[in-house]
Amino acid sequence: MPVMVIMASLKQILQDELNKKILDSLLEFIKKCTSSFQCRSDEWSCLMRASEIPTAALVLGVNVPDHDMTFQSLSDLLQESVTPFAVSVQAKECSALKNLMQKLLERLMGVRVTEEEYEEDPSLSGKHKHAMKSPGKYCSLENDVLQCPPIVVIFKDFEAFNPHVLQDFIFICSRYIQELPLLLVFGIATSPCTIQHMLPHSVSSLLCIELFQSLSCTQHLATVIDKLILTAEFPFKLSGKVLQVLVNIFLYHDFSVRNFVKGLQLALLEHFHSQPLSVLCCKKKHALLNAQKLSHQHLEMLRQLPSFMRYVEAQEPQEQVQLLTSDKYVKEVCQKLLKDIRKYHKNYYCILRCLSSLTSSLPKYPLGKHIRELHMSCLERNIWETNEYESAIQLLRLLAKDELVATLKKCADILKPCKTKKMNSVLQQLEDYIVKLEHLDSMHVEDVSEGITPLGKDLQKKTDLFHLQKTLLEMKGSRRTKKMTPFEMLKNEALDFIDCFVRSHLSPPELQPLHEVCYYSSSGFLRQHLNATPRTSIQTALSQPFYYLQVANSNHLNSAPDICIVYKLHLECGRLINLYDWLEAYATVVSGAEGKDPDSEEYGKVDELKHARFIKAVSELEFLGFVKSTKQKTDHVARLTWGGC
C-alpha cells in the first residue's frame, strides 16, 4: 500500500506541476485566436492581416525526453476545451509534403487515408468541412458555442523537419486561411531564431508568431526535489550519495525529469525489496500499527541495525537488558523512535529552508547555492563544521539593519507553516528579535551604520573569495578593538540564536535511531542500473550470448552465433590478428557445431559459405569497434581490446 500511494503521488506531481503554467498560456492563446475567428470572417481576416497564420513557438529546451509528455498534455487539453481537431506530427513520418498532408488528413478524419482518396481531395479545407458533418465529433467540448472548431497542427520537432516541406505546407495553408481556422504550434528545442534560419522571409511573413518559453529542466528538477524529497510528507528518503547519483545522471545524460522520477521509483522498489523492515516506512498511522505487528524475526533484525545498537549502548544497563530480551518493550520503543524520526524530519526541512533563505542573499558563496546542494551537504556531515557555513555566518554579521530585518522576515515566513512545538518556539523568538531590531533607537543605528558601511560597500563590490576573506578578517579585527554598539550586540545575539537552532536540527540522519528503515543508501545499485554502459553490455552479449538468447540447451562456443565465435577467438590473439589463422580457427569451430567427424577431410575446411559468414562477422566486429584494419600488415587486423596473449 505505501508503495502504490507514493508512486501515485509521484505521477500526479509530475503531471500537474511541471508544465502547468506554459500549457495554460498556450491554451489561452489558442482560445483567443479561436474566438477571433468565431466572431466574423472579415474580423479574422483583419486580425490575420489577410493571410497570416496564428503560430505558437513553444521553446522547450534541448534533448529532453519529456517533450512527448508535454505535447500529449497539450493535445488532451485542446481536445477537452477547444477543438477535437488537434493533431501532432513528427519529422520522421513527414519526409515529403505528401506524407505530411496524408498524416494530417488521417488524424483529422480518424481513419486511414489512401493515396486515391488523397488525390481526389488533398486539401485540409474539404476534409475539415466533411469532419464537421460527423455527428458527435465536437459535442463533448465544454463550450458548445463553437460552430467551427479550429485545426491545431503541432510540429513536435520543428528543427528536424525538411525546410522545403514546411515552406510548401505554410504557403498552401496561407491560401486557405480565409475559410479554414488553422493554428500552428512549433516545438522548438534550441532557439526561436531557428524559425528565421529554416524559413525565408517570404514564408515566415505568412505567420503571426507568439513566443512561449518553458521553464528550464533544472527548474523542473528543483520543483520535483522540493515536492518529493525536501518534505516530511513522504517517509521514504534518499541518502546523499544516492541523490547525487540521480542528479548527476539528470545533469550529464538526458535532462529528463521523468527519468529522474523513474530513478526514484527504482530506489523505492529496491528499498522495499531488500529491507525487510521497510514495512515501517509508511504514513504515521500505518507505521505505528506495523510496529506492533512485527514478528520476532523482524525484531531481531531491528536489534542488529547499527543505529539501534548505538541507541542501546547509550541507555542504562537495566534498559539495555530489556531492549535485548523483551520483544514487547522493543515494540514500544520502536513506536517512540518512529515518532521521533518523523518529528526530526519536520524540523529538519523547516530549518533547511530557513538556512537556504538566509544564505541565498549573500554574495557568491558555496553555501548560498541550490537548496539541493545544501541538503546533500547536511546529509553527509555536520554543516556547521564546514568553512562555508562559518563564512556565511560571518557574512550575515556584515548586514545592515534593513537587510538583516528583511532576511530574518523571510526566515520567519518559512517557519510559519511548520506546526511543530519546537518550530513554533523558534518562530516566536525570531519574531521577537525582528521587533527589537525594528525598534532600536535611531541614534544608535546611525552610529552603527557609520562603523559598518565601508565594509558593507566593499563587500558588495568585491565578491571573489580572496576579497571576501580579507573583508571578514578586517571585520573580525575591528570587533576586537572597537566597543560593540547595541545594534551589533543584538545582531550577534540573533545570529547566535540562528546558529544554535541550526546545530540542534540539521544533524545528519545517520545519528537518528532507525534511520535505515526509511533511508535508501545503495548508490551502487542505482548507478549500475541507470548509468548507460553500452560497451559492457555488448561485451556481455558477445561472451555470454545464451543469457540474452535464452537458450537453455547449451553454453558451448560452437553453438553460438558467428559474431560471438569470432569475438571469443579474437580474445585468444595478440595485438595483431592474422586473418587466415582466424578464419581457420573459425571454420574448425563451425565444423564441430555441424557435427562433422574430426577425422574426416571436410572437418575444418573453408568453403565459400563459411568464408562469407566469417567476413560478415569480422565486419560486424569492426563496426562495433573491437578490431580495425592496419597498414603494418595487409593480411592482419589490429585488436582494440585489452587482455589476451
XYZ file of C-alpha atoms in Angstrom:
645
model
C 0.000 0.000 0.000
C 2.697 2.639 0.826
C 4.484 1.882 -2.460
C 1.355 2.442 -4.530
C 0.454 5.637 -2.666
C 3.914 7.163 -3.147
C 4.090 6.154 -6.818
C 0.655 7.678 -7.458
C 1.834 10.887 -5.789
C 4.980 10.914 -7.937
C 2.946 10.618 -11.120
C 0.399 13.232 -10.078
C 3.029 15.804 -9.113
C 4.960 15.206 -12.311
C 1.888 15.801 -14.483
C 0.301 18.660 -12.559
C 3.229 20.857 -11.586
C 5.887 20.886 -14.306
C 4.134 22.267 -17.389
C 1.000 23.824 -15.939
C 1.931 27.471 -16.480
C 3.083 27.207 -20.079
C 0.186 24.930 -21.074
C -2.296 27.382 -19.595
C -0.682 30.225 -21.567
C -0.821 28.213 -24.776
C -4.435 27.329 -24.168
C -5.335 30.973 -23.596
C -3.562 31.995 -26.816
C -5.370 29.351 -28.875
C -8.741 30.242 -27.354
C -8.153 33.921 -28.125
C -7.345 33.139 -31.754
C -10.361 30.823 -31.948
C -12.751 33.381 -30.503
C -11.495 35.958 -33.013
C -12.340 33.590 -35.839
C -15.773 32.824 -34.377
C -16.866 36.484 -34.493
C -16.897 37.129 -38.241
C -14.735 36.025 -41.072
C -13.925 39.625 -42.029
C -12.609 40.261 -38.463
C -10.497 37.147 -38.695
C -9.106 38.351 -41.996
C -8.322 41.714 -40.496
C -6.650 40.144 -37.484
C -4.526 37.817 -39.568
C -3.666 40.633 -41.977
C -5.372 38.805 -44.840
C -3.048 35.787 -44.940
C -1.166 35.292 -41.644
C -1.490 32.020 -39.733
C -1.501 32.281 -35.915
C 1.523 30.338 -34.699
C 2.807 29.461 -31.226
C 6.577 28.952 -30.968
C 6.999 26.670 -27.953
C 10.628 26.647 -26.747
C 11.145 23.580 -24.539
C 14.918 23.126 -24.398
C 17.486 20.748 -25.862
C 17.478 16.959 -25.615
C 14.676 16.457 -23.125
C 12.785 13.132 -23.450
C 9.905 14.720 -21.529
C 8.752 16.620 -24.653
C 6.365 13.823 -25.654
C 4.569 14.122 -22.325
C 4.256 17.901 -22.761
C 2.759 17.615 -26.238
C 0.407 14.855 -25.119
C -0.850 17.039 -22.275
C -1.323 19.927 -24.712
C -3.308 17.728 -27.111
C -5.513 16.450 -24.302
C -6.239 19.976 -23.058
C -7.098 21.185 -26.558
C -9.422 18.277 -27.225
C -11.159 18.762 -23.883
C -11.804 22.504 -24.076
C -11.096 23.946 -27.539
C -11.228 21.621 -30.532
C -11.307 17.923 -31.415
C -9.075 18.686 -34.399
C -5.699 18.821 -32.616
C -3.116 16.689 -34.434
C 0.602 16.126 -33.841
C 3.226 15.219 -36.422
C 6.919 14.305 -36.270
C 9.677 14.825 -38.816
C 10.440 11.121 -39.250
C 6.953 10.454 -40.634
C 6.806 13.552 -42.870
C 9.761 13.343 -45.230
C 7.725 14.885 -48.049
C 4.757 17.230 -48.336
C 2.564 14.353 -49.484
C 3.399 12.353 -46.334
C 2.702 15.372 -44.128
C -0.690 16.014 -45.721
C -1.670 12.349 -45.518
C -0.795 12.155 -41.818
C -2.783 15.301 -41.084
C -5.800 14.051 -43.022
C -5.669 10.621 -41.342
C -5.592 12.131 -37.869
C -8.160 14.757 -38.739
C -10.612 12.186 -40.132
C -9.739 9.471 -37.638
C -9.375 6.885 -40.446
C -6.634 5.838 -42.809
C -6.465 7.926 -45.975
C -5.425 6.034 -49.110
C -3.486 7.595 -51.957
C -6.605 7.552 -54.139
C -8.619 9.478 -51.537
C -5.773 11.930 -51.089
C -5.510 12.506 -54.841
C -9.273 13.180 -55.046
C -9.250 15.888 -52.338
C -5.825 16.774 -50.910
C -6.979 19.969 -49.174
C -7.451 20.345 -45.444
C -10.398 22.623 -46.068
C -12.507 19.950 -47.717
C -11.679 17.344 -45.077
C -12.414 19.826 -42.295
C -15.870 20.547 -43.701
C -16.507 16.819 -44.051
C -15.386 16.193 -40.457
C -17.689 18.947 -39.230
C -20.628 16.972 -40.567
C -19.731 13.959 -38.422
C -22.245 13.778 -35.554
C -20.831 13.951 -32.045
C -17.378 14.926 -33.248
C -17.198 18.021 -31.057
C -20.261 17.816 -28.836
C -18.145 16.825 -25.834
C -16.476 20.216 -25.684
C -17.175 22.408 -22.690
C -18.049 25.411 -24.863
C -20.905 24.406 -27.168
C -20.983 27.804 -28.875
C -18.076 26.841 -31.099
C -19.634 26.442 -34.504
C -16.401 25.783 -36.339
C -13.596 24.387 -34.147
C -10.122 25.211 -35.464
C -7.471 22.800 -36.672
C -4.371 22.870 -34.484
C -1.272 21.303 -36.037
C 1.561 20.563 -33.594
C 5.054 20.078 -35.050
C 6.800 18.231 -32.209
C 10.380 18.521 -33.503
C 10.437 21.627 -35.642
C 14.213 21.623 -36.271
C 14.143 18.080 -37.657
C 11.621 18.857 -40.423
C 12.695 19.348 -44.013
C 12.633 23.149 -44.540
C 11.178 22.777 -48.026
C 8.298 20.647 -46.697
C 7.496 23.271 -44.055
C 7.710 26.118 -46.546
C 5.348 24.446 -49.005
C 2.900 23.494 -46.264
C 2.778 27.015 -44.805
C 2.416 28.572 -48.244
C -0.521 26.282 -49.100
C -2.244 26.848 -45.743
C -1.988 30.617 -46.110
C -4.135 30.361 -49.246
C -6.957 28.778 -47.225
C -6.708 30.884 -44.068
C -9.769 32.936 -45.093
C -12.035 29.890 -44.910
C -10.044 27.482 -42.726
C -9.476 28.173 -38.984
C -5.908 26.915 -38.726
C -3.327 27.322 -35.950
C 0.253 26.021 -35.819
C 2.396 25.052 -32.827
C 6.162 24.717 -33.359
C 8.030 22.628 -30.796
C 11.491 24.216 -30.711
C 14.417 22.655 -28.865
C 17.120 25.265 -29.483
C 16.236 28.919 -30.084
C 13.390 30.910 -31.666
C 15.934 32.151 -34.216
C 15.757 28.737 -35.867
C 12.450 29.801 -37.455
C 14.253 32.535 -39.412
C 17.048 30.123 -40.301
C 14.688 27.472 -41.692
C 12.048 29.684 -43.276
C 12.797 32.539 -45.678
C 11.191 35.897 -45.082
C 8.587 35.298 -47.778
C 7.311 32.303 -45.779
C 7.856 33.498 -42.186
C 5.940 36.680 -43.033
C 2.866 34.488 -43.512
C 2.965 33.556 -39.807
C 1.742 35.580 -36.827
C 4.141 34.149 -34.240
C 3.884 34.371 -30.462
C 6.708 33.004 -28.311
C 6.203 30.703 -25.305
C 9.235 29.841 -23.155
C 9.028 26.877 -20.803
C 10.943 26.603 -17.552
C 14.412 25.122 -17.810
C 14.915 21.470 -16.999
C 16.908 22.402 -13.889
C 13.941 24.421 -12.636
C 11.716 21.407 -13.253
C 14.166 19.263 -11.299
C 14.158 21.765 -8.436
C 10.342 21.557 -8.306
C 10.376 17.760 -8.189
C 13.026 17.651 -5.483
C 11.155 20.286 -3.490
C 7.840 18.393 -3.711
C 9.120 14.839 -3.311
C 12.390 14.851 -1.399
C 12.533 18.021 0.683
C 9.305 17.300 2.501
C 8.282 15.297 5.539
C 5.088 14.100 3.836
C 6.842 11.158 2.179
C 8.514 8.812 4.661
C 10.841 7.335 2.022
C 14.188 9.174 1.955
C 17.425 9.100 -0.057
C 20.956 9.251 1.265
C 23.291 11.946 -0.009
C 25.204 9.584 -2.349
C 22.011 8.191 -3.889
C 20.632 11.669 -4.502
C 23.953 12.712 -6.028
C 23.830 9.736 -8.435
C 20.321 10.662 -9.602
C 21.212 14.344 -10.016
C 24.406 13.510 -11.940
C 22.503 11.235 -14.320
C 19.996 14.040 -14.868
C 22.621 16.744 -15.487
C 25.119 14.740 -17.551
C 22.876 12.351 -19.518
C 19.331 13.304 -20.511
C 17.883 16.275 -18.550
C 14.743 14.166 -18.129
C 12.607 14.802 -15.057
C 10.533 11.756 -15.958
C 13.644 9.545 -15.867
C 14.654 11.160 -12.574
C 11.301 10.116 -11.105
C 11.790 6.632 -12.559
C 15.090 6.504 -10.679
C 13.217 7.422 -7.502
C 10.725 4.655 -8.187
C 13.531 2.152 -8.752
C 15.140 3.175 -5.454
C 11.779 2.877 -3.726
C 11.123 -0.627 -5.060
C 14.652 -1.786 -4.287
C 14.377 -0.443 -0.735
C 11.118 -2.277 -0.081
C 12.527 -5.421 -1.681
C 15.887 -5.502 0.101
C 14.962 -4.054 3.507
C 12.556 -6.317 5.498
C 11.929 -3.505 7.988
C 10.638 -1.239 5.209
C 7.121 -2.059 6.468
C 7.806 0.755 8.939
C 8.434 3.200 6.072
C 4.909 4.494 5.583
C 2.483 7.057 6.963
C 2.451 7.635 10.721
C -0.697 5.639 11.496
C 0.327 2.625 9.401
C 3.919 2.706 10.666
C 2.823 2.529 14.299
C 0.404 -0.318 13.531
C 3.096 -2.223 11.657
C 5.496 -1.730 14.571
C 3.014 -3.502 16.846
C 2.737 -6.403 14.372
C 6.477 -7.013 13.982
C 7.430 -10.668 14.330
C 10.277 -11.951 16.492
C 12.421 -12.335 13.364
C 11.828 -8.708 12.391
C 12.663 -7.555 15.912
C 15.953 -9.448 15.771
C 16.758 -7.655 12.514
C 15.861 -4.378 14.178
C 18.229 -5.105 17.074
C 21.048 -5.637 14.560
C 20.644 -2.237 12.909
C 23.768 -0.124 13.615
C 21.711 2.903 14.634
C 19.617 0.844 17.068
C 22.742 -0.771 18.525
C 24.172 2.695 19.204
C 20.881 3.664 20.828
C 21.038 0.578 23.094
C 24.627 1.325 24.083
C 23.627 4.825 25.191
C 20.954 3.542 27.619
C 21.224 2.440 31.247
C 22.240 -1.204 31.874
C 18.782 -2.221 33.095
C 17.096 -0.790 30.000
C 19.716 -2.405 27.771
C 18.658 -5.813 29.073
C 15.011 -5.106 28.269
C 15.846 -3.890 24.779
C 17.814 -7.052 24.067
C 15.405 -9.557 25.627
C 11.849 -8.216 25.695
C 10.057 -8.101 22.321
C 7.110 -6.234 23.807
C 9.332 -3.477 25.172
C 11.207 -3.194 21.865
C 7.895 -2.639 20.038
C 7.034 0.213 22.386
C 10.478 1.770 21.959
C 10.218 1.290 18.201
C 6.982 3.283 18.115
C 8.598 6.067 20.116
C 11.644 6.154 17.833
C 9.454 6.268 14.733
C 7.620 9.298 16.151
C 10.974 10.922 16.959
C 12.372 10.455 13.456
C 9.159 11.851 11.995
C 9.487 14.953 14.198
C 13.155 15.178 13.237
C 12.234 15.319 9.541
C 9.580 18.005 10.075
C 12.030 20.210 11.973
C 14.912 19.383 9.616
C 13.206 20.556 6.426
C 11.918 23.753 8.059
C 15.374 24.723 9.287
C 16.962 23.647 5.981
C 14.713 26.013 4.025
C 15.340 28.716 6.598
C 19.128 28.377 6.286
C 18.875 28.353 2.490
C 16.842 31.573 2.609
C 19.345 33.231 4.946
C 22.350 32.429 2.750
C 20.761 32.896 -0.690
C 21.034 36.691 -0.474
C 24.750 36.595 0.335
C 27.470 37.152 -2.297
C 28.552 34.214 -4.451
C 29.388 31.572 -1.902
C 29.093 27.751 -1.923
C 26.538 27.613 0.879
C 24.190 30.033 -0.843
C 23.599 27.918 -3.966
C 20.755 25.484 -4.543
C 18.901 24.086 -1.561
C 19.531 20.668 -3.121
C 23.288 21.059 -2.615
C 22.790 22.369 0.908
C 20.612 19.332 1.674
C 23.274 16.923 0.378
C 25.915 18.654 2.483
C 23.740 18.283 5.583
C 23.228 14.573 4.830
C 26.954 13.900 4.669
C 28.296 15.796 7.695
C 27.627 18.438 10.336
C 27.074 21.511 8.189
C 28.195 23.880 10.964
C 31.669 22.321 10.913
C 32.337 23.408 7.325
C 34.275 26.516 6.311
C 31.407 27.591 4.056
C 28.965 27.723 6.957
C 31.345 29.654 9.186
C 32.000 32.191 6.428
C 28.266 32.508 5.711
C 27.538 33.348 9.356
C 30.306 35.938 9.328
C 28.874 37.476 6.163
C 25.473 37.707 7.839
C 27.120 39.719 10.602
C 28.050 42.359 7.999
C 24.446 43.095 7.042
C 22.971 46.495 7.829
C 19.758 46.823 9.825
C 17.285 46.878 6.920
C 18.965 43.960 5.142
C 19.113 41.913 8.324
C 15.456 42.557 9.183
C 14.358 41.628 5.634
C 16.403 38.420 5.783
C 15.009 37.425 9.178
C 11.446 38.110 7.974
C 11.952 35.717 5.063
C 13.139 33.102 7.518
C 10.092 33.720 9.734
C 7.732 33.335 6.760
C 9.266 29.919 6.070
C 8.817 28.812 9.677
C 5.156 29.883 9.938
C 3.674 26.826 8.136
C 5.670 24.480 10.390
C 3.303 23.216 13.079
C 5.695 21.506 15.497
C 6.180 22.837 19.019
C 9.891 23.398 18.539
C 9.385 25.375 15.342
C 6.684 27.488 16.988
C 9.121 28.308 19.761
C 11.867 29.171 17.261
C 9.450 31.360 15.294
C 8.377 33.237 18.421
C 11.949 34.039 19.413
C 12.851 35.032 15.858
C 9.898 37.432 15.671
C 10.993 38.918 18.999
C 14.416 39.682 17.528
C 12.786 41.268 14.471
C 10.673 43.550 16.677
C 13.685 44.534 18.773
C 15.738 45.339 15.674
C 12.954 47.463 14.192
C 12.536 49.483 17.412
C 16.202 50.223 18.078
C 16.989 53.843 18.947
C 17.693 55.749 15.704
C 20.799 57.390 17.180
C 22.433 54.070 17.866
C 21.532 52.845 14.398
C 23.238 55.861 12.809
C 26.372 55.258 14.878
C 26.465 51.628 13.851
C 25.838 52.426 10.210
C 28.826 54.758 10.200
C 31.007 51.972 11.508
C 29.927 49.201 9.150
C 29.109 50.991 5.902
C 32.644 50.850 4.392
C 32.820 47.118 4.949
C 29.301 46.616 3.611
C 30.038 48.640 0.474
C 33.344 46.846 -0.018
C 31.583 43.520 0.383
C 29.047 44.361 -2.319
C 31.710 45.496 -4.791
C 34.166 42.612 -4.351
C 32.570 39.204 -4.359
C 35.557 36.951 -5.128
C 36.761 34.603 -2.417
C 40.035 36.432 -1.692
C 38.386 39.794 -1.018
C 35.601 38.168 0.986
C 38.141 36.567 3.302
C 40.046 39.834 3.579
C 36.863 41.718 4.489
C 35.911 39.121 7.089
C 39.337 39.333 8.712
C 39.091 43.133 8.844
C 35.650 42.883 10.423
C 36.933 40.345 12.951
C 39.896 42.561 13.875
C 37.744 45.675 14.237
C 35.437 43.866 16.674
C 38.387 43.169 18.949
C 39.479 46.820 19.154
C 36.119 48.592 18.964
C 33.364 48.579 21.513
C 30.193 46.963 20.180
C 27.081 49.099 19.767
C 23.597 47.951 20.885
C 22.720 47.111 17.278
C 25.792 44.931 16.859
C 25.120 43.158 20.121
C 21.507 42.498 19.184
C 22.516 41.375 15.689
C 25.119 38.973 17.055
C 22.611 37.658 19.567
C 20.068 36.963 16.791
C 22.662 35.248 14.600
C 23.935 33.190 17.529
C 20.357 32.067 18.060
C 20.130 31.054 14.384
C 23.414 29.190 14.688
C 22.045 27.409 17.756
C 18.875 26.077 16.126
C 20.849 25.048 13.013
C 23.152 22.947 15.190
C 20.130 21.498 17.004
C 18.071 20.419 13.977
C 20.391 19.896 10.992
C 22.379 16.958 12.292
C 22.866 14.119 9.726
C 20.116 11.461 9.691
C 22.674 8.724 10.452
C 22.567 9.915 14.060
C 18.841 9.130 14.304
C 17.882 5.654 15.578
C 16.118 3.507 12.934
C 17.109 5.802 10.082
C 17.855 2.668 7.994
C 14.112 1.972 7.875
C 13.347 4.978 5.660
C 16.717 5.908 4.090
C 17.905 4.173 0.925
C 21.691 4.206 0.541
C 22.587 1.671 -2.198
C 24.052 4.164 -4.665
C 25.995 1.412 -6.442
C 22.794 -0.432 -7.342
C 21.258 2.670 -8.904
C 24.449 3.567 -10.743
C 24.646 0.054 -12.185
C 21.037 0.020 -13.402
C 20.648 3.644 -14.532
C 24.043 4.561 -15.993
C 24.336 3.630 -19.642
C 27.255 1.212 -20.242
C 26.868 0.092 -23.866
C 30.421 -1.278 -24.132
C 29.921 -3.559 -21.149
C 26.533 -4.710 -22.443
C 27.981 -5.520 -25.878
C 30.887 -7.469 -24.396
C 28.494 -9.395 -22.155
C 26.256 -10.224 -25.113
C 29.194 -11.417 -27.217
C 30.800 -13.502 -24.478
C 27.554 -14.876 -22.974
C 25.009 -14.857 -25.827
C 22.840 -17.545 -24.285
C 21.899 -15.233 -21.442
C 20.256 -12.885 -23.934
C 19.048 -15.512 -26.414
C 17.535 -17.549 -23.548
C 18.730 -20.846 -24.991
C 18.750 -23.317 -22.133
C 20.130 -26.110 -24.317
C 23.806 -25.314 -24.423
C 26.510 -22.917 -23.422
C 29.223 -24.131 -25.793
C 31.144 -21.919 -28.157
C 30.385 -23.973 -31.265
C 26.626 -23.396 -30.950
C 26.896 -19.601 -30.558
C 26.189 -17.018 -33.317
C 29.024 -16.346 -35.762
C 29.948 -12.957 -34.302
C 30.223 -14.481 -30.818
C 32.515 -17.237 -32.134
C 34.734 -14.688 -33.902
C 34.750 -12.464 -30.795
C 35.854 -15.273 -28.454
C 38.543 -16.421 -30.873
C 39.929 -12.913 -31.164
C 40.339 -12.787 -27.379
C 42.966 -15.526 -27.703
C 45.101 -13.458 -30.108
C 47.684 -10.775 -29.591
C 47.696 -7.180 -30.762
C 47.750 -8.146 -34.439
C 45.454 -10.919 -35.671
C 46.288 -12.980 -38.762
C 43.059 -13.163 -40.781
C 43.854 -16.542 -42.330
C 44.619 -18.177 -38.964
C 41.478 -16.564 -37.557
C 39.414 -17.946 -40.466
C 40.791 -21.481 -39.993
C 40.022 -21.422 -36.272
C 36.510 -20.232 -37.070
C 35.985 -22.971 -39.656
C 37.129 -25.599 -37.137
C 34.633 -24.406 -34.521
C 31.790 -24.265 -37.061
C 32.602 -27.764 -38.295
C 32.268 -29.011 -34.736
C 28.890 -27.280 -34.461
C 27.741 -29.005 -37.662
C 28.583 -32.399 -36.151
C 31.270 -33.390 -38.663
C 33.760 -36.132 -37.886
C 37.033 -34.599 -36.621
C 38.995 -37.264 -38.559
C 37.314 -36.525 -41.892
C 38.861 -34.381 -44.604
C 35.890 -31.990 -44.585
C 36.416 -31.098 -40.925
C 37.728 -27.537 -40.619
C 37.712 -26.990 -44.374
C 36.975 -23.438 -45.504
C 34.267 -23.274 -48.169
C 32.613 -20.230 -49.750
C 29.714 -20.167 -47.288
C 31.960 -20.268 -44.209
C 34.229 -17.663 -45.774
C 31.287 -15.323 -46.351
C 29.945 -15.856 -42.820
C 33.389 -15.142 -41.388
C 33.835 -11.934 -43.397
C 30.401 -10.748 -42.272
C 31.176 -11.471 -38.595
C 34.539 -9.674 -38.798
C 32.863 -6.669 -40.455
C 30.301 -6.525 -37.633
C 33.090 -6.765 -35.061
C 34.926 -3.901 -36.798
C 31.739 -1.834 -36.848
C 31.392 -2.335 -33.073
C 34.969 -1.107 -32.573
C 36.756 -4.284 -31.455
C 39.170 -4.550 -34.412
C 40.410 -2.283 -37.188
C 42.439 -2.646 -40.341
C 46.155 -1.876 -40.139
C 48.778 -0.745 -42.644
C 51.531 -2.695 -40.905
C 50.427 -5.993 -42.456
C 47.759 -6.234 -45.135
C 46.598 -9.694 -44.051
C 46.224 -8.684 -40.386
C 43.819 -6.600 -38.311
C 44.661 -4.719 -35.124
C 42.894 -5.693 -31.937
C 41.370 -2.813 -29.927
C 40.521 -4.639 -26.685
C 42.672 -5.344 -23.625
C 43.929 -8.740 -22.492
C 44.791 -11.834 -24.481
C 48.182 -13.242 -25.351
